[in-house]
Short mmCIF file of C-alpha atoms in Angstrom, two decimals:
data_model
loop_
_atom_site.label_atom_id
_atom_site.label_comp_id
_atom_site.label_asym_id
_atom_site.label_seq_id
_atom_site.Cartn_x
_atom_site.Cartn_y
_atom_site.Cartn_z
CA ALA A 172 6.48 -9.92 88.43
CA GLN A 173 3.98 -8.86 89.90
CA THR A 174 2.41 -11.58 92.74
CA VAL A 175 -0.60 -12.11 94.71
CA THR A 176 -1.07 -13.88 97.95
CA GLN A 177 -3.66 -14.95 99.16
CA SER A 178 -3.26 -16.75 102.60
CA GLN A 179 -5.98 -18.07 103.65
CA PRO A 180 -7.12 -21.23 101.89
CA GLU A 181 -10.91 -21.64 103.32
CA MET A 182 -13.01 -19.40 105.37
CA SER A 183 -16.40 -20.15 106.93
CA VAL A 184 -19.18 -17.83 107.20
CA GLN A 185 -22.63 -18.08 108.78
CA GLU A 186 -25.68 -16.80 106.94
CA ALA A 187 -26.07 -13.23 107.72
CA GLU A 188 -22.66 -12.66 109.29
CA THR A 189 -19.99 -10.89 107.61
CA VAL A 190 -16.57 -12.32 106.87
CA THR A 191 -13.18 -10.77 105.29
CA LEU A 192 -10.81 -12.05 103.09
CA SER A 193 -7.55 -10.97 103.14
CA CYS A 194 -5.18 -10.63 100.13
CA THR A 195 -1.74 -8.86 100.26
CA TYR A 196 0.48 -7.99 96.96
CA ASP A 197 4.08 -7.36 95.84
CA THR A 198 4.93 -4.75 93.32
CA SER A 199 6.98 -1.70 92.62
CA GLU A 200 4.66 0.57 90.89
CA SER A 201 2.94 3.15 91.67
CA ASP A 202 -0.50 2.70 88.70
CA TYR A 203 -2.27 -0.21 88.90
CA TYR A 204 -5.91 -1.39 89.54
CA LEU A 205 -6.79 -4.68 91.96
CA PHE A 206 -10.03 -6.75 91.49
CA TRP A 207 -11.66 -9.57 93.48
CA TYR A 208 -13.74 -12.08 91.54
CA LYS A 209 -15.61 -15.00 92.40
CA GLN A 210 -15.70 -17.97 90.89
CA PRO A 211 -19.15 -20.63 91.60
CA PRO A 212 -18.98 -24.31 91.02
CA SER A 213 -20.34 -23.03 87.58
CA ARG A 214 -17.25 -21.84 87.18
CA GLN A 215 -17.96 -19.04 85.39
CA MET A 216 -15.31 -15.83 87.29
CA ILE A 217 -17.73 -13.31 88.15
CA LEU A 218 -15.97 -9.83 88.77
CA VAL A 219 -17.37 -8.27 92.51
CA ILE A 220 -15.64 -5.48 93.11
CA ARG A 221 -12.68 -3.35 91.53
CA GLN A 222 -10.41 -0.72 93.20
CA GLU A 223 -7.73 1.85 91.02
CA ALA A 224 -4.65 2.11 93.46
CA TYR A 225 -4.78 5.94 93.16
CA LYS A 226 -8.13 6.36 94.66
CA GLN A 227 -8.17 6.48 98.23
CA GLN A 228 -11.55 5.69 99.20
CA ASN A 229 -12.39 2.36 99.32
CA ALA A 230 -14.48 1.02 96.57
CA THR A 231 -17.94 -0.34 98.03
CA GLU A 232 -21.23 -2.75 95.57
CA ASN A 233 -23.57 -3.30 98.10
CA ARG A 234 -22.60 -5.82 100.69
CA PHE A 235 -19.33 -5.80 99.48
CA SER A 236 -16.61 -3.93 100.54
CA VAL A 237 -12.84 -3.72 100.26
CA ASN A 238 -10.04 -2.39 102.85
CA PHE A 239 -7.56 -1.12 100.85
CA GLN A 240 -4.40 -0.03 102.35
CA LYS A 241 -1.68 0.75 99.69
CA ALA A 242 1.21 1.48 102.13
CA ALA A 243 0.84 -1.91 103.42
CA LYS A 244 0.14 -3.72 99.48
CA SER A 245 -3.22 -5.13 101.15
CA PHE A 246 -6.44 -5.44 99.49
CA SER A 247 -8.85 -7.66 101.37
CA LEU A 248 -12.64 -7.94 101.02
CA LYS A 249 -15.57 -7.67 103.26
CA ILE A 250 -18.73 -9.74 102.51
CA SER A 251 -21.33 -8.24 104.84
CA ASP A 252 -24.99 -10.37 105.22
CA SER A 253 -23.30 -13.20 103.71
CA GLN A 254 -25.92 -14.95 101.93
CA LEU A 255 -25.80 -18.88 100.72
CA GLY A 256 -24.99 -17.97 97.39
CA ASP A 257 -22.26 -16.11 98.44
CA ALA A 258 -20.35 -19.76 98.41
CA ALA A 259 -17.59 -19.69 95.73
CA MET A 260 -13.60 -19.52 95.30
CA TYR A 261 -12.56 -15.61 96.05
CA PHE A 262 -10.11 -14.70 94.15
CA CYS A 263 -7.56 -11.44 94.15
CA ALA A 264 -5.78 -9.75 91.17
CA TYR A 265 -3.81 -7.36 89.98
CA ARG A 266 -2.88 -5.49 86.61
CA SER A 267 -0.27 -2.71 86.30
CA GLU A 268 -1.46 0.01 84.15
CA ALA A 269 0.49 -1.48 81.13
CA GLY A 270 0.43 -4.91 81.60
CA TYR A 271 -2.04 -7.48 79.70
CA ALA A 272 -2.82 -10.13 82.32
CA LEU A 273 -4.34 -10.23 85.87
CA ASN A 274 -2.04 -11.39 88.27
CA PHE A 275 -4.63 -13.70 90.61
CA GLY A 276 -3.91 -15.66 93.86
CA LYS A 277 -4.33 -18.81 94.52
CA GLY A 278 -8.27 -18.05 96.04
CA THR A 279 -10.01 -18.67 98.77
CA SER A 280 -12.86 -20.98 99.17
CA LEU A 281 -16.09 -19.86 101.07
CA LEU A 282 -18.58 -21.49 102.70
CA VAL A 283 -21.39 -20.55 104.08
CA THR A 284 -23.81 -22.00 106.26
CA PRO A 285 -27.07 -21.80 107.55
CA GLU B 284 -23.80 -13.82 82.49
CA THR B 285 -23.43 -14.20 78.70
CA GLY B 286 -21.71 -11.31 77.18
CA VAL B 287 -18.52 -13.95 76.73
CA THR B 288 -19.23 -17.75 75.88
CA GLN B 289 -17.72 -20.66 75.07
CA THR B 290 -18.22 -23.87 73.90
CA PRO B 291 -18.03 -26.55 73.96
CA ARG B 292 -18.43 -26.59 78.35
CA HIS B 293 -16.27 -30.00 78.43
CA LEU B 294 -13.88 -31.59 76.22
CA VAL B 295 -12.46 -34.83 75.94
CA MET B 296 -9.19 -35.77 73.72
CA GLY B 297 -6.42 -37.92 73.44
CA MET B 298 -3.26 -36.45 72.41
CA THR B 299 -3.25 -37.90 69.18
CA ASN B 300 -6.46 -35.58 68.57
CA LYS B 301 -7.20 -32.21 66.65
CA LYS B 302 -9.51 -29.77 68.66
CA SER B 303 -10.64 -26.15 68.64
CA LEU B 304 -11.83 -24.47 71.66
CA LYS B 305 -13.89 -21.49 70.63
CA CYS B 306 -15.00 -17.90 72.36
CA GLU B 307 -17.36 -15.18 71.70
CA GLN B 308 -18.01 -11.84 72.87
CA HIS B 309 -21.37 -9.73 72.78
CA LEU B 310 -20.07 -7.01 74.69
CA GLY B 311 -18.21 -4.76 71.89
CA HIS B 312 -14.89 -5.66 73.27
CA ASN B 313 -11.46 -4.74 71.34
CA ALA B 314 -9.51 -6.99 73.59
CA MET B 315 -9.76 -11.04 74.19
CA TYR B 316 -7.68 -12.97 76.75
CA TRP B 317 -6.97 -17.08 76.95
CA TYR B 318 -6.13 -18.03 80.25
CA LYS B 319 -5.25 -21.81 81.79
CA GLN B 320 -6.35 -22.39 85.06
CA SER B 321 -5.31 -25.84 86.42
CA ALA B 322 -5.45 -27.45 89.36
CA LYS B 323 -3.66 -25.89 92.93
CA LYS B 324 -1.89 -23.16 90.66
CA PRO B 325 -3.34 -19.08 89.29
CA LEU B 326 -4.55 -18.24 86.70
CA GLU B 327 -2.33 -17.91 83.75
CA LEU B 328 -2.15 -15.96 80.69
CA MET B 329 -1.43 -17.58 77.70
CA PHE B 330 -2.41 -15.20 74.78
CA VAL B 331 -3.92 -11.35 74.20
CA TYR B 332 -5.07 -10.46 71.12
CA SER B 333 -6.18 -6.46 70.46
CA LEU B 334 -8.33 -5.99 68.00
CA GLU B 335 -7.48 -9.39 66.19
CA GLU B 336 -4.10 -8.37 66.29
CA ARG B 337 -2.02 -10.89 68.79
CA VAL B 338 -0.15 -8.90 71.58
CA GLU B 339 1.11 -11.48 74.17
CA ASN B 340 1.97 -14.54 74.19
CA ASN B 341 3.36 -15.87 77.15
CA SER B 342 6.03 -19.29 76.29
CA VAL B 343 2.95 -20.99 75.57
CA PRO B 344 3.94 -24.33 73.70
CA SER B 345 3.12 -24.46 69.79
CA ARG B 346 0.52 -27.39 70.20
CA PHE B 347 -1.42 -24.75 71.81
CA SER B 348 -2.48 -22.04 68.63
CA PRO B 349 -4.79 -19.05 69.11
CA GLU B 350 -6.59 -17.60 65.99
CA CYS B 351 -8.72 -14.21 66.27
CA PRO B 352 -10.79 -13.82 62.84
CA ASN B 353 -12.29 -10.58 64.28
CA SER B 354 -12.97 -8.73 67.22
CA SER B 355 -15.42 -10.71 68.70
CA HIS B 356 -14.48 -14.22 67.59
CA LEU B 357 -11.29 -16.02 69.41
CA PHE B 358 -10.60 -19.68 69.14
CA LEU B 359 -7.48 -22.01 70.56
CA HIS B 360 -6.55 -24.75 68.22
CA LEU B 361 -5.48 -27.74 69.97
CA HIS B 362 -3.40 -30.56 68.42
CA THR B 363 -0.73 -33.39 70.32
CA LEU B 364 -1.42 -32.00 73.55
CA GLN B 365 -0.31 -34.04 76.47
CA PRO B 366 -2.20 -35.14 80.11
CA GLU B 367 -0.40 -32.02 81.46
CA ASP B 368 -2.48 -30.09 79.55
CA SER B 369 -5.82 -30.45 80.90
CA ALA B 370 -7.04 -27.65 82.73
CA LEU B 371 -10.07 -25.11 82.55
CA TYR B 372 -9.35 -22.88 79.74
CA LEU B 373 -11.16 -19.35 80.03
CA CYS B 374 -11.60 -17.13 77.58
CA ALA B 375 -11.93 -13.27 78.83
CA SER B 376 -12.65 -9.73 76.67
CA SER B 377 -12.23 -6.09 77.86
CA LEU B 378 -12.51 -3.03 76.10
CA GLY B 379 -9.16 -2.44 74.93
CA THR B 380 -5.59 -3.37 76.66
CA SER B 381 -5.25 -0.41 79.34
CA GLY B 382 -4.64 -1.97 82.76
CA ALA B 383 -7.83 -0.07 83.81
CA GLU B 384 -10.07 -2.12 81.54
CA THR B 385 -12.35 -4.63 83.51
CA GLN B 386 -11.80 -8.31 81.55
CA TYR B 387 -15.15 -10.37 81.45
CA PHE B 388 -15.05 -13.99 81.50
CA GLY B 389 -16.83 -17.03 79.93
CA PRO B 390 -17.84 -20.08 81.54
CA GLY B 391 -14.38 -21.83 80.44
CA THR B 392 -13.80 -24.97 78.81
CA ARG B 393 -13.06 -28.08 80.63
CA LEU B 394 -10.29 -30.12 79.20
CA LEU B 395 -9.56 -33.29 79.71
CA VAL B 396 -6.12 -35.02 77.52
CA LEU B 397 -6.17 -38.79 77.89
#
């Protein structure tokens, strides 16, 4: 089974600053997909960004970008120009090409201070 | 995000009650999922349906009974639950079941078993 580790239970960032959330995963597969989801207090799980393992180029979505290091099995999320609305739990998730499940980490709680 | 809706949003039930959770997706997807999110634990996949056929059942106790009458609706029937079943139950859907397909989540049902 694949495991996803988020080593930072909590992170804090000032508004307009940049923060990086860490994620590592363990797998023996070569084809898989990685995701970052955001869960605000409303509890809705919202997709932030996704990365296909076969792509070398790091995914970017506006202020959100990833640093995907396949050999190191690392998938960090960088949030630039942080906004108060970015405050939430952030979950890293892994999905294999063949499996049904998203395997989630335990999450990182991001606090954004004015 | 109203692509996936869940009702009720909150539910309190006794251990002898029978209740049902409902999920509806308006995205034209063919696969639907139930996940359980407990405090301090990663999300756990419970069931997967593809074109109304159950394709995954992750050793879930029989007191949880899923039903998928069509590709837009998914139910989770609950009976004789235990207090440790208290959790957030999240429904998700995706276009297909391959790893490339992104899963979109509903807002969840917060369940408390007394």
